[in-house]
DNA sequence: AATCTCTTCAACCGCTACCAT
DNA sequence: GATGGTAGCGGTTGAAGAGAT
């Protein structure tokens, strides 16, 4: 074990804070082409002024095609509660039982929703039941469950952990989908209720995503099955997956109100907001691109809300 | 309309586990 | 076995929206 490790990067030269669509683009583009065998070296190779850890987190939590979005189902919540009751704050273990959910997401859901809900329900009793008590018997149970989870994780990596694992079906039509949830951009705070019958009637919360149209355009242009994933390694690709993935992208565009925007308009938007890349110094280019992007997320005011 | 407080959650930080040499 | 480097994990923070006053 290495102790007293050096900082992972020069903190003074890396950008911090929320990711811009331009940065997302770069990361997605790079990982799609080269995979992510070395996170530490990735930012430099990809031309990102970010720490490798930051890139890794961004990819794992938001940009990876494996990430499922939308509200947690009651089944998922119950799973979290049960597992937390048994193994405690082992977020990554719990996440391994919920395909498409990340440890960070689960941790947040627990801290902001489930913990409070359980505390309300059973008052002080919860202190005993929600936190794993380390008696000898429960400790044995805890180990057994951890082993079970490990086994399941191995199985999942060979079966359901595909980049196209039923995105569409993971988005119930009544899902409250936010631009934030869909794009991974933080703190948009503009909740867009997805009405299965079409655009919302009040006409307020539509088209909040003009600033990352190019991101969706880019995603649209990708063959999602080219992403470096476990299923790719195991050689599992099928036409069905591809179709389903495309469907997912179409679905998202539709939900986010992007489907009505023709490509020419999108192009125009991109040209006016992002400088083109060729023949430009990388750092300069990124700096300019990042500066020129509208502040993310778009404020409700800019959306006319 | 302005201000304050609460809530949410993406991102960061520091640590440990694991692997290579 | 010691050392050094990277990936991953879990706790924490802080910005921003939502709601209350």
PDB file of C-alpha atoms in Angstrom, chain A:
ATOM      1  CA  UNK A   1       0.000   0.000   0.000  1.00  0.00           C
ATOM      2  CA  UNK A   2       1.396   3.348  -0.912  1.00  0.00           C
ATOM      3  CA  UNK A   3       1.373   5.903   1.866  1.00  0.00           C
ATOM      4  CA  UNK A   4       1.966   9.582   1.700  1.00  0.00           C
ATOM      5  CA  UNK A   5       1.049   9.628  -1.922  1.00  0.00           C
ATOM      6  CA  UNK A   6       1.658  12.614  -4.081  1.00  0.00           C
ATOM      7  CA  UNK A   7      -1.309  14.659  -5.279  1.00  0.00           C
ATOM      8  CA  UNK A   8      -3.009  13.048  -8.255  1.00  0.00           C
ATOM      9  CA  UNK A   9      -2.571  16.195 -10.291  1.00  0.00           C
ATOM     10  CA  UNK A  10      -1.475  19.773 -10.164  1.00  0.00           C
ATOM     11  CA  UNK A  11      -4.513  21.329  -8.533  1.00  0.00           C
ATOM     12  CA  UNK A  12      -3.634  24.768  -9.780  1.00  0.00           C
ATOM     13  CA  UNK A  13      -3.848  23.686 -13.399  1.00  0.00           C
ATOM     14  CA  UNK A  14      -7.078  21.763 -13.350  1.00  0.00           C
ATOM     15  CA  UNK A  15     -10.574  23.059 -13.744  1.00  0.00           C
ATOM     16  CA  UNK A  16     -13.023  22.292 -10.981  1.00  0.00           C
ATOM     17  CA  UNK A  17     -16.732  22.503 -10.582  1.00  0.00           C
ATOM     18  CA  UNK A  18     -19.575  21.545 -12.861  1.00  0.00           C
ATOM     19  CA  UNK A  19     -18.805  20.070 -16.244  1.00  0.00           C
ATOM     20  CA  UNK A  20     -19.726  21.979 -19.354  1.00  0.00           C
ATOM     21  CA  UNK A  21     -21.247  20.302 -22.412  1.00  0.00           C
ATOM     22  CA  UNK A  22     -17.995  20.927 -24.281  1.00  0.00           C
ATOM     23  CA  UNK A  23     -16.054  19.000 -21.685  1.00  0.00           C
ATOM     24  CA  UNK A  24     -18.592  16.206 -21.696  1.00  0.00           C
ATOM     25  CA  UNK A  25     -18.246  16.013 -25.446  1.00  0.00           C
ATOM     26  CA  UNK A  26     -14.541  15.696 -25.221  1.00  0.00           C
ATOM     27  CA  UNK A  27     -14.666  13.033 -22.576  1.00  0.00           C
ATOM     28  CA  UNK A  28     -17.309  10.969 -24.321  1.00  0.00           C
ATOM     29  CA  UNK A  29     -15.494  11.297 -27.606  1.00  0.00           C
ATOM     30  CA  UNK A  30     -12.197  10.239 -26.116  1.00  0.00           C
ATOM     31  CA  UNK A  31     -13.539   7.293 -24.132  1.00  0.00           C
ATOM     32  CA  UNK A  32     -15.492   6.120 -27.128  1.00  0.00           C
ATOM     33  CA  UNK A  33     -12.356   6.081 -29.229  1.00  0.00           C
ATOM     34  CA  UNK A  34      -9.751   5.013 -26.717  1.00  0.00           C
ATOM     35  CA  UNK A  35     -11.476   3.524 -23.722  1.00  0.00           C
ATOM     36  CA  UNK A  36     -10.413   4.447 -20.232  1.00  0.00           C
ATOM     37  CA  UNK A  37      -7.547   2.234 -19.267  1.00  0.00           C
ATOM     38  CA  UNK A  38      -5.679   5.032 -17.524  1.00  0.00           C
ATOM     39  CA  UNK A  39      -7.740   7.748 -15.900  1.00  0.00           C
ATOM     40  CA  UNK A  40      -4.727   9.631 -14.710  1.00  0.00           C
ATOM     41  CA  UNK A  41      -3.370  10.085 -18.195  1.00  0.00           C
ATOM     42  CA  UNK A  42      -6.747  10.546 -19.810  1.00  0.00           C
ATOM     43  CA  UNK A  43      -7.305  14.275 -19.217  1.00  0.00           C
ATOM     44  CA  UNK A  44      -4.075  15.193 -20.922  1.00  0.00           C
ATOM     45  CA  UNK A  45      -4.674  12.822 -23.815  1.00  0.00           C
ATOM     46  CA  UNK A  46      -8.216  14.002 -24.215  1.00  0.00           C
ATOM     47  CA  UNK A  47      -7.261  17.643 -23.928  1.00  0.00           C
ATOM     48  CA  UNK A  48      -9.232  18.208 -20.775  1.00  0.00           C
ATOM     49  CA  UNK A  49      -8.128  20.536 -18.036  1.00  0.00           C
ATOM     50  CA  UNK A  50      -9.457  18.178 -15.420  1.00  0.00           C
ATOM     51  CA  UNK A  51      -8.145  15.818 -12.813  1.00  0.00           C
ATOM     52  CA  UNK A  52      -8.270  12.154 -13.800  1.00  0.00           C
ATOM     53  CA  UNK A  53     -10.443  11.395 -10.824  1.00  0.00           C
ATOM     54  CA  UNK A  54     -12.880  14.031 -11.913  1.00  0.00           C
ATOM     55  CA  UNK A  55     -13.048  12.505 -15.395  1.00  0.00           C
ATOM     56  CA  UNK A  56     -13.581   9.065 -13.975  1.00  0.00           C
ATOM     57  CA  UNK A  57     -16.365  10.253 -11.735  1.00  0.00           C
ATOM     58  CA  UNK A  58     -18.025  12.162 -14.515  1.00  0.00           C
ATOM     59  CA  UNK A  59     -17.914   9.164 -16.814  1.00  0.00           C
ATOM     60  CA  UNK A  60     -19.063   6.633 -14.266  1.00  0.00           C
ATOM     61  CA  UNK A  61     -21.839   8.721 -12.819  1.00  0.00           C
ATOM     62  CA  UNK A  62     -23.237  10.453 -15.883  1.00  0.00           C
ATOM     63  CA  UNK A  63     -21.735   9.862 -19.246  1.00  0.00           C
ATOM     64  CA  UNK A  64     -21.418   6.116 -19.281  1.00  0.00           C
ATOM     65  CA  UNK A  65     -24.102   4.452 -21.389  1.00  0.00           C
ATOM     66  CA  UNK A  66     -24.604   2.074 -18.503  1.00  0.00           C
ATOM     67  CA  UNK A  67     -26.044   4.760 -16.302  1.00  0.00           C
ATOM     68  CA  UNK A  68     -29.750   4.587 -15.791  1.00  0.00           C
ATOM     69  CA  UNK A  69     -31.610   7.827 -15.214  1.00  0.00           C
ATOM     70  CA  UNK A  70     -34.911   8.793 -13.775  1.00  0.00           C
ATOM     71  CA  UNK A  71     -36.466   8.332 -10.389  1.00  0.00           C
ATOM     72  CA  UNK A  72     -35.822   5.300  -8.298  1.00  0.00           C
ATOM     73  CA  UNK A  73     -38.608   2.771  -8.346  1.00  0.00           C
ATOM     74  CA  UNK A  74     -40.102   1.551  -5.101  1.00  0.00           C
ATOM     75  CA  UNK A  75     -38.457  -1.796  -5.766  1.00  0.00           C
ATOM     76  CA  UNK A  76     -35.084  -0.150  -6.078  1.00  0.00           C
ATOM     77  CA  UNK A  77     -35.661   1.850  -2.936  1.00  0.00           C
ATOM     78  CA  UNK A  78     -36.653  -1.252  -1.055  1.00  0.00           C
ATOM     79  CA  UNK A  79     -33.527  -2.996  -2.267  1.00  0.00           C
ATOM     80  CA  UNK A  80     -31.412  -0.128  -1.020  1.00  0.00           C
ATOM     81  CA  UNK A  81     -33.138  -0.162   2.343  1.00  0.00           C
ATOM     82  CA  UNK A  82     -32.741  -3.888   2.724  1.00  0.00           C
ATOM     83  CA  UNK A  83     -29.114  -3.936   1.702  1.00  0.00           C
ATOM     84  CA  UNK A  84     -28.245  -0.927   3.782  1.00  0.00           C
ATOM     85  CA  UNK A  85     -29.867  -2.569   6.726  1.00  0.00           C
ATOM     86  CA  UNK A  86     -27.584  -5.535   6.224  1.00  0.00           C
ATOM     87  CA  UNK A  87     -24.265  -4.202   5.010  1.00  0.00           C
ATOM     88  CA  UNK A  88     -24.398  -0.530   5.921  1.00  0.00           C
ATOM     89  CA  UNK A  89     -22.842   2.247   3.876  1.00  0.00           C
ATOM     90  CA  UNK A  90     -21.284  -0.032   1.295  1.00  0.00           C
ATOM     91  CA  UNK A  91     -22.612   2.065  -1.525  1.00  0.00           C
ATOM     92  CA  UNK A  92     -20.671   0.386  -4.263  1.00  0.00           C
ATOM     93  CA  UNK A  93     -21.864  -3.025  -3.127  1.00  0.00           C
ATOM     94  CA  UNK A  94     -25.425  -1.815  -3.039  1.00  0.00           C
ATOM     95  CA  UNK A  95     -24.955  -0.234  -6.449  1.00  0.00           C
ATOM     96  CA  UNK A  96     -23.763  -3.536  -7.825  1.00  0.00           C
ATOM     97  CA  UNK A  97     -27.206  -4.938  -7.031  1.00  0.00           C
ATOM     98  CA  UNK A  98     -28.954  -2.148  -8.884  1.00  0.00           C
ATOM     99  CA  UNK A  99     -27.862  -2.220 -12.510  1.00  0.00           C
ATOM    100  CA  UNK A 100     -27.522   1.256 -13.939  1.00  0.00           C
ATOM    101  CA  UNK A 101     -27.384   2.966 -10.576  1.00  0.00           C
ATOM    102  CA  UNK A 102     -24.174   4.473  -9.281  1.00  0.00           C
ATOM    103  CA  UNK A 103     -22.865   4.435  -5.757  1.00  0.00           C
ATOM    104  CA  UNK A 104     -22.965   8.225  -5.651  1.00  0.00           C
ATOM    105  CA  UNK A 105     -26.564   8.300  -6.731  1.00  0.00           C
ATOM    106  CA  UNK A 106     -27.570   5.671  -4.211  1.00  0.00           C
ATOM    107  CA  UNK A 107     -25.701   7.452  -1.469  1.00  0.00           C
ATOM    108  CA  UNK A 108     -27.532  10.665  -2.266  1.00  0.00           C
ATOM    109  CA  UNK A 109     -30.897   8.964  -2.403  1.00  0.00           C
ATOM    110  CA  UNK A 110     -30.260   7.330   0.921  1.00  0.00           C
ATOM    111  CA  UNK A 111     -29.112  10.506   2.602  1.00  0.00           C
ATOM    112  CA  UNK A 112     -31.802  12.748   1.214  1.00  0.00           C
ATOM    113  CA  UNK A 113     -34.841  10.511   0.958  1.00  0.00           C
ATOM    114  CA  UNK A 114     -34.705   7.058   2.412  1.00  0.00           C
ATOM    115  CA  UNK A 115     -32.993   7.804   5.690  1.00  0.00           C
ATOM    116  CA  UNK A 116     -35.427  10.571   6.509  1.00  0.00           C
ATOM    117  CA  UNK A 117     -38.397   8.539   5.434  1.00  0.00           C
ATOM    118  CA  UNK A 118     -37.380   5.622   7.595  1.00  0.00           C
ATOM    119  CA  UNK A 119     -36.609   7.850  10.532  1.00  0.00           C
ATOM    120  CA  UNK A 120     -40.047   9.402  10.283  1.00  0.00           C
ATOM    121  CA  UNK A 121     -41.712   6.037  10.033  1.00  0.00           C
ATOM    122  CA  UNK A 122     -40.249   4.362  13.032  1.00  0.00           C
ATOM    123  CA  UNK A 123     -38.757   7.147  15.047  1.00  0.00           C
ATOM    124  CA  UNK A 124     -36.019   6.135  17.387  1.00  0.00           C
ATOM    125  CA  UNK A 125     -36.404   2.475  16.604  1.00  0.00           C
ATOM    126  CA  UNK A 126     -34.798   3.136  13.274  1.00  0.00           C
ATOM    127  CA  UNK A 127     -31.461   3.664  14.899  1.00  0.00           C
ATOM    128  CA  UNK A 128     -31.420  -0.039  15.529  1.00  0.00           C
ATOM    129  CA  UNK A 129     -32.910  -1.266  12.339  1.00  0.00           C
ATOM    130  CA  UNK A 130     -31.512   1.031   9.685  1.00  0.00           C
ATOM    131  CA  UNK A 131     -27.952   0.796  10.833  1.00  0.00           C
ATOM    132  CA  UNK A 132     -26.325  -2.537  10.610  1.00  0.00           C
ATOM    133  CA  UNK A 133     -25.830  -3.904  14.055  1.00  0.00           C
ATOM    134  CA  UNK A 134     -22.626  -5.812  14.296  1.00  0.00           C
ATOM    135  CA  UNK A 135     -23.701  -8.720  16.409  1.00  0.00           C
ATOM    136  CA  UNK A 136     -21.975 -11.967  15.699  1.00  0.00           C
ATOM    137  CA  UNK A 137     -24.978 -13.455  13.962  1.00  0.00           C
ATOM    138  CA  UNK A 138     -25.686 -10.422  11.809  1.00  0.00           C
ATOM    139  CA  UNK A 139     -22.018 -10.172  11.052  1.00  0.00           C
ATOM    140  CA  UNK A 140     -22.114 -13.642   9.569  1.00  0.00           C
ATOM    141  CA  UNK A 141     -25.208 -12.755   7.631  1.00  0.00           C
ATOM    142  CA  UNK A 142     -23.528  -9.587   6.487  1.00  0.00           C
ATOM    143  CA  UNK A 143     -20.564 -11.515   5.144  1.00  0.00           C
ATOM    144  CA  UNK A 144     -22.795 -13.987   3.403  1.00  0.00           C
ATOM    145  CA  UNK A 145     -24.718 -11.218   1.718  1.00  0.00           C
ATOM    146  CA  UNK A 146     -21.548  -9.444   0.690  1.00  0.00           C
ATOM    147  CA  UNK A 147     -20.320 -12.640  -0.873  1.00  0.00           C
ATOM    148  CA  UNK A 148     -23.642 -13.090  -2.596  1.00  0.00           C
ATOM    149  CA  UNK A 149     -23.407  -9.571  -3.973  1.00  0.00           C
ATOM    150  CA  UNK A 150     -19.906 -10.214  -5.233  1.00  0.00           C
ATOM    151  CA  UNK A 151     -21.091 -13.357  -6.997  1.00  0.00           C
ATOM    152  CA  UNK A 152     -24.035 -11.541  -8.489  1.00  0.00           C
ATOM    153  CA  UNK A 153     -21.783  -8.778  -9.711  1.00  0.00           C
ATOM    154  CA  UNK A 154     -19.655 -11.230 -11.603  1.00  0.00           C
ATOM    155  CA  UNK A 155     -22.734 -12.765 -13.151  1.00  0.00           C
ATOM    156  CA  UNK A 156     -24.156  -9.393 -14.093  1.00  0.00           C
ATOM    157  CA  UNK A 157     -21.010  -8.397 -15.878  1.00  0.00           C
ATOM    158  CA  UNK A 158     -21.527 -11.361 -18.123  1.00  0.00           C
ATOM    159  CA  UNK A 159     -25.200 -10.924 -18.686  1.00  0.00           C
ATOM    160  CA  UNK A 160     -27.170  -7.774 -18.127  1.00  0.00           C
ATOM    161  CA  UNK A 161     -24.489  -5.167 -17.839  1.00  0.00           C
ATOM    162  CA  UNK A 162     -24.789  -4.047 -21.373  1.00  0.00           C
ATOM    163  CA  UNK A 163     -24.502  -0.483 -22.624  1.00  0.00           C
ATOM    164  CA  UNK A 164     -27.963  -0.776 -23.948  1.00  0.00           C
ATOM    165  CA  UNK A 165     -29.595  -2.393 -21.012  1.00  0.00           C
ATOM    166  CA  UNK A 166     -33.175  -1.390 -21.521  1.00  0.00           C
ATOM    167  CA  UNK A 167     -32.875   2.329 -21.290  1.00  0.00           C
ATOM    168  CA  UNK A 168     -36.254   2.853 -22.791  1.00  0.00           C
ATOM    169  CA  UNK A 169     -37.911   0.545 -20.355  1.00  0.00           C
ATOM    170  CA  UNK A 170     -36.117   2.289 -17.551  1.00  0.00           C
ATOM    171  CA  UNK A 171     -37.902   5.470 -18.376  1.00  0.00           C
ATOM    172  CA  UNK A 172     -41.481   5.041 -17.435  1.00  0.00           C
ATOM    173  CA  UNK A 173     -43.585   7.487 -19.356  1.00  0.00           C
ATOM    174  CA  UNK A 174     -44.512   9.256 -16.182  1.00  0.00           C
ATOM    175  CA  UNK A 175     -40.930   9.782 -15.184  1.00  0.00           C
ATOM    176  CA  UNK A 176     -40.077  13.198 -13.936  1.00  0.00           C
ATOM    177  CA  UNK A 177     -37.086  13.742 -16.096  1.00  0.00           C
ATOM    178  CA  UNK A 178     -34.944  16.780 -15.668  1.00  0.00           C
ATOM    179  CA  UNK A 179     -32.383  18.100 -18.082  1.00  0.00           C
ATOM    180  CA  UNK A 180     -30.091  17.544 -15.221  1.00  0.00           C
ATOM    181  CA  UNK A 181     -30.961  13.912 -14.955  1.00  0.00           C
ATOM    182  CA  UNK A 182     -30.822  13.350 -18.624  1.00  0.00           C
ATOM    183  CA  UNK A 183     -27.591  15.136 -19.349  1.00  0.00           C
ATOM    184  CA  UNK A 184     -25.951  14.784 -16.040  1.00  0.00           C
ATOM    185  CA  UNK A 185     -25.475  18.465 -15.692  1.00  0.00           C
ATOM    186  CA  UNK A 186     -25.825  19.573 -12.193  1.00  0.00           C
ATOM    187  CA  UNK A 187     -28.228  21.849 -10.544  1.00  0.00           C
ATOM    188  CA  UNK A 188     -30.380  22.614 -13.464  1.00  0.00           C
ATOM    189  CA  UNK A 189     -33.149  22.443 -10.949  1.00  0.00           C
ATOM    190  CA  UNK A 190     -35.662  22.876 -13.711  1.00  0.00           C
ATOM    191  CA  UNK A 191     -37.945  19.968 -13.274  1.00  0.00           C
ATOM    192  CA  UNK A 192     -39.522  18.995 -16.526  1.00  0.00           C
ATOM    193  CA  UNK A 193     -42.475  16.799 -16.121  1.00  0.00           C
ATOM    194  CA  UNK A 194     -42.602  14.399 -18.974  1.00  0.00           C
ATOM    195  CA  UNK A 195     -46.073  14.182 -20.243  1.00  0.00           C
ATOM    196  CA  UNK A 196     -46.676  11.026 -22.243  1.00  0.00           C
ATOM    197  CA  UNK A 197     -49.226  12.827 -24.317  1.00  0.00           C
ATOM    198  CA  UNK A 198     -46.665  15.265 -25.628  1.00  0.00           C
ATOM    199  CA  UNK A 199     -45.175  18.639 -24.807  1.00  0.00           C
ATOM    200  CA  UNK A 200     -46.388  20.213 -21.651  1.00  0.00           C
ATOM    201  CA  UNK A 201     -49.261  22.558 -22.051  1.00  0.00           C
ATOM    202  CA  UNK A 202     -47.883  25.446 -20.126  1.00  0.00           C
ATOM    203  CA  UNK A 203     -45.102  25.664 -22.649  1.00  0.00           C
ATOM    204  CA  UNK A 204     -42.663  26.788 -19.992  1.00  0.00           C
ATOM    205  CA  UNK A 205     -40.316  23.973 -19.286  1.00  0.00           C
ATOM    206  CA  UNK A 206     -39.674  22.997 -22.828  1.00  0.00           C
ATOM    207  CA  UNK A 207     -36.449  23.236 -24.758  1.00  0.00           C
ATOM    208  CA  UNK A 208     -34.211  23.994 -21.852  1.00  0.00           C
ATOM    209  CA  UNK A 209     -31.248  22.425 -23.542  1.00  0.00           C
ATOM    210  CA  UNK A 210     -30.204  24.678 -26.317  1.00  0.00           C
ATOM    211  CA  UNK A 211     -26.737  24.905 -24.872  1.00  0.00           C
ATOM    212  CA  UNK A 212     -26.008  21.231 -25.205  1.00  0.00           C
ATOM    213  CA  UNK A 213     -27.703  20.453 -28.434  1.00  0.00           C
ATOM    214  CA  UNK A 214     -24.328  19.620 -29.865  1.00  0.00           C
ATOM    215  CA  UNK A 215     -23.804  17.117 -27.097  1.00  0.00           C
ATOM    216  CA  UNK A 216     -26.960  15.295 -28.021  1.00  0.00           C
ATOM    217  CA  UNK A 217     -26.149  15.631 -31.651  1.00  0.00           C
ATOM    218  CA  UNK A 218     -22.830  14.072 -30.970  1.00  0.00           C
ATOM    219  CA  UNK A 219     -24.344  11.249 -28.960  1.00  0.00           C
ATOM    220  CA  UNK A 220     -26.768  10.719 -31.749  1.00  0.00           C
ATOM    221  CA  UNK A 221     -23.928  10.270 -34.173  1.00  0.00           C
ATOM    222  CA  UNK A 222     -22.225   7.645 -32.080  1.00  0.00           C
ATOM    223  CA  UNK A 223     -22.553   3.971 -32.347  1.00  0.00           C
ATOM    224  CA  UNK A 224     -23.231   3.346 -28.692  1.00  0.00           C
ATOM    225  CA  UNK A 225     -22.035  -0.200 -29.002  1.00  0.00           C
ATOM    226  CA  UNK A 226     -18.568   1.067 -29.629  1.00  0.00           C
ATOM    227  CA  UNK A 227     -18.300   2.235 -26.080  1.00  0.00           C
ATOM    228  CA  UNK A 228     -15.745   0.329 -24.166  1.00  0.00           C
ATOM    229  CA  UNK A 229     -17.860  -1.768 -21.928  1.00  0.00           C
ATOM    230  CA  UNK A 230     -17.962  -5.127 -20.333  1.00  0.00           C
ATOM    231  CA  UNK A 231     -20.368  -6.467 -22.855  1.00  0.00           C
ATOM    232  CA  UNK A 232     -18.075  -5.374 -25.598  1.00  0.00           C
ATOM    233  CA  UNK A 233     -15.288  -7.292 -24.001  1.00  0.00           C
ATOM    234  CA  UNK A 234     -17.461 -10.337 -23.788  1.00  0.00           C
ATOM    235  CA  UNK A 235     -18.358  -9.886 -27.405  1.00  0.00           C
ATOM    236  CA  UNK A 236     -22.030  -9.403 -26.844  1.00  0.00           C
ATOM    237  CA  UNK A 237     -23.473  -7.243 -29.520  1.00  0.00           C
ATOM    238  CA  UNK A 238     -26.718  -7.601 -31.295  1.00  0.00           C
ATOM    239  CA  UNK A 239     -28.911  -5.740 -33.703  1.00  0.00           C
ATOM    240  CA  UNK A 240     -31.524  -5.648 -31.004  1.00  0.00           C
ATOM    241  CA  UNK A 241     -29.186  -3.805 -28.678  1.00  0.00           C
ATOM    242  CA  UNK A 242     -28.336  -1.304 -31.335  1.00  0.00           C
ATOM    243  CA  UNK A 243     -31.937  -0.662 -32.177  1.00  0.00           C
ATOM    244  CA  UNK A 244     -32.854  -0.329 -28.549  1.00  0.00           C
ATOM    245  CA  UNK A 245     -30.035   2.091 -27.953  1.00  0.00           C
ATOM    246  CA  UNK A 246     -31.064   4.249 -30.862  1.00  0.00           C
ATOM    247  CA  UNK A 247     -34.569   4.139 -29.558  1.00  0.00           C
ATOM    248  CA  UNK A 248     -33.324   5.333 -26.238  1.00  0.00           C
ATOM    249  CA  UNK A 249     -31.578   8.306 -27.775  1.00  0.00           C
ATOM    250  CA  UNK A 250     -34.642   9.161 -29.783  1.00  0.00           C
ATOM    251  CA  UNK A 251     -36.728   8.804 -26.688  1.00  0.00           C
ATOM    252  CA  UNK A 252     -34.514  11.148 -24.732  1.00  0.00           C
ATOM    253  CA  UNK A 253     -34.463  13.721 -27.471  1.00  0.00           C
ATOM    254  CA  UNK A 254     -38.181  13.509 -27.613  1.00  0.00           C
ATOM    255  CA  UNK A 255     -38.584  13.834 -23.879  1.00  0.00           C
ATOM    256  CA  UNK A 256     -36.246  16.774 -23.794  1.00  0.00           C
ATOM    257  CA  UNK A 257     -37.957  18.544 -26.599  1.00  0.00           C
ATOM    258  CA  UNK A 258     -35.031  18.265 -28.960  1.00  0.00           C
ATOM    259  CA  UNK A 259     -36.720  16.152 -31.549  1.00  0.00           C
ATOM    260  CA  UNK A 260     -38.496  19.098 -33.047  1.00  0.00           C
ATOM    261  CA  UNK A 261     -35.258  20.906 -33.722  1.00  0.00           C
ATOM    262  CA  UNK A 262     -33.917  20.201 -37.161  1.00  0.00           C
ATOM    263  CA  UNK A 263     -30.254  19.490 -37.624  1.00  0.00           C
ATOM    264  CA  UNK A 264     -29.627  22.729 -39.451  1.00  0.00           C
ATOM    265  CA  UNK A 265     -30.839  24.703 -36.496  1.00  0.00           C
ATOM    266  CA  UNK A 266     -28.692  22.604 -34.200  1.00  0.00           C
ATOM    267  CA  UNK A 267     -25.664  23.187 -36.413  1.00  0.00           C
ATOM    268  CA  UNK A 268     -26.321  26.886 -36.365  1.00  0.00           C
ATOM    269  CA  UNK A 269     -26.506  26.825 -32.592  1.00  0.00           C
ATOM    270  CA  UNK A 270     -23.238  24.987 -32.313  1.00  0.00           C
ATOM    271  CA  UNK A 271     -21.423  27.239 -34.734  1.00  0.00           C
ATOM    272  CA  UNK A 272     -22.478  30.305 -32.834  1.00  0.00           C
ATOM    273  CA  UNK A 273     -21.580  28.914 -29.454  1.00  0.00           C
ATOM    274  CA  UNK A 274     -18.550  26.705 -29.960  1.00  0.00           C
ATOM    275  CA  UNK A 275     -15.473  27.626 -31.923  1.00  0.00           C
ATOM    276  CA  UNK A 276     -14.421  24.994 -34.400  1.00  0.00           C
ATOM    277  CA  UNK A 277     -11.469  22.877 -33.484  1.00  0.00           C
ATOM    278  CA  UNK A 278      -9.133  22.495 -36.379  1.00  0.00           C
ATOM    279  CA  UNK A 279      -5.732  24.075 -36.263  1.00  0.00           C
ATOM    280  CA  UNK A 280      -6.210  25.592 -32.860  1.00  0.00           C
ATOM    281  CA  UNK A 281      -4.015  25.126 -29.856  1.00  0.00           C
ATOM    282  CA  UNK A 282      -5.757  22.607 -27.671  1.00  0.00           C
ATOM    283  CA  UNK A 283      -5.623  24.457 -24.402  1.00  0.00           C
ATOM    284  CA  UNK A 284      -6.577  27.686 -26.031  1.00  0.00           C
ATOM    285  CA  UNK A 285      -9.331  25.968 -27.919  1.00  0.00           C
ATOM    286  CA  UNK A 286     -10.790  24.379 -24.840  1.00  0.00           C
ATOM    287  CA  UNK A 287     -10.519  27.571 -22.890  1.00  0.00           C
ATOM    288  CA  UNK A 288     -12.334  29.507 -25.536  1.00  0.00           C
ATOM    289  CA  UNK A 289     -14.897  26.797 -26.020  1.00  0.00           C
ATOM    290  CA  UNK A 290     -15.606  26.613 -22.326  1.00  0.00           C
ATOM    291  CA  UNK A 291     -15.801  30.350 -21.984  1.00  0.00           C
ATOM    292  CA  UNK A 292     -18.097  30.665 -24.930  1.00  0.00           C
ATOM    293  CA  UNK A 293     -20.542  28.119 -23.645  1.00  0.00           C
ATOM    294  CA  UNK A 294     -23.532  29.549 -21.929  1.00  0.00           C
ATOM    295  CA  UNK A 295     -23.373  29.097 -18.214  1.00  0.00           C
ATOM    296  CA  UNK A 296     -24.630  25.685 -17.338  1.00  0.00           C
ATOM    297  CA  UNK A 297     -27.286  25.023 -16.336  1.00  0.00           C
ATOM    298  CA  UNK A 298     -29.501  27.487 -18.096  1.00  0.00           C
ATOM    299  CA  UNK A 299     -31.278  29.585 -15.534  1.00  0.00           C
ATOM    300  CA  UNK A 300     -35.028  29.486 -15.346  1.00  0.00           C
ATOM    301  CA  UNK A 301     -34.986  33.090 -16.449  1.00  0.00           C
ATOM    302  CA  UNK A 302     -33.171  32.276 -19.636  1.00  0.00           C
ATOM    303  CA  UNK A 303     -35.747  29.607 -20.225  1.00  0.00           C
ATOM    304  CA  UNK A 304     -38.562  32.043 -19.831  1.00  0.00           C
ATOM    305  CA  UNK A 305     -39.817  30.350 -16.713  1.00  0.00           C
TER     306      UNK A 305
END
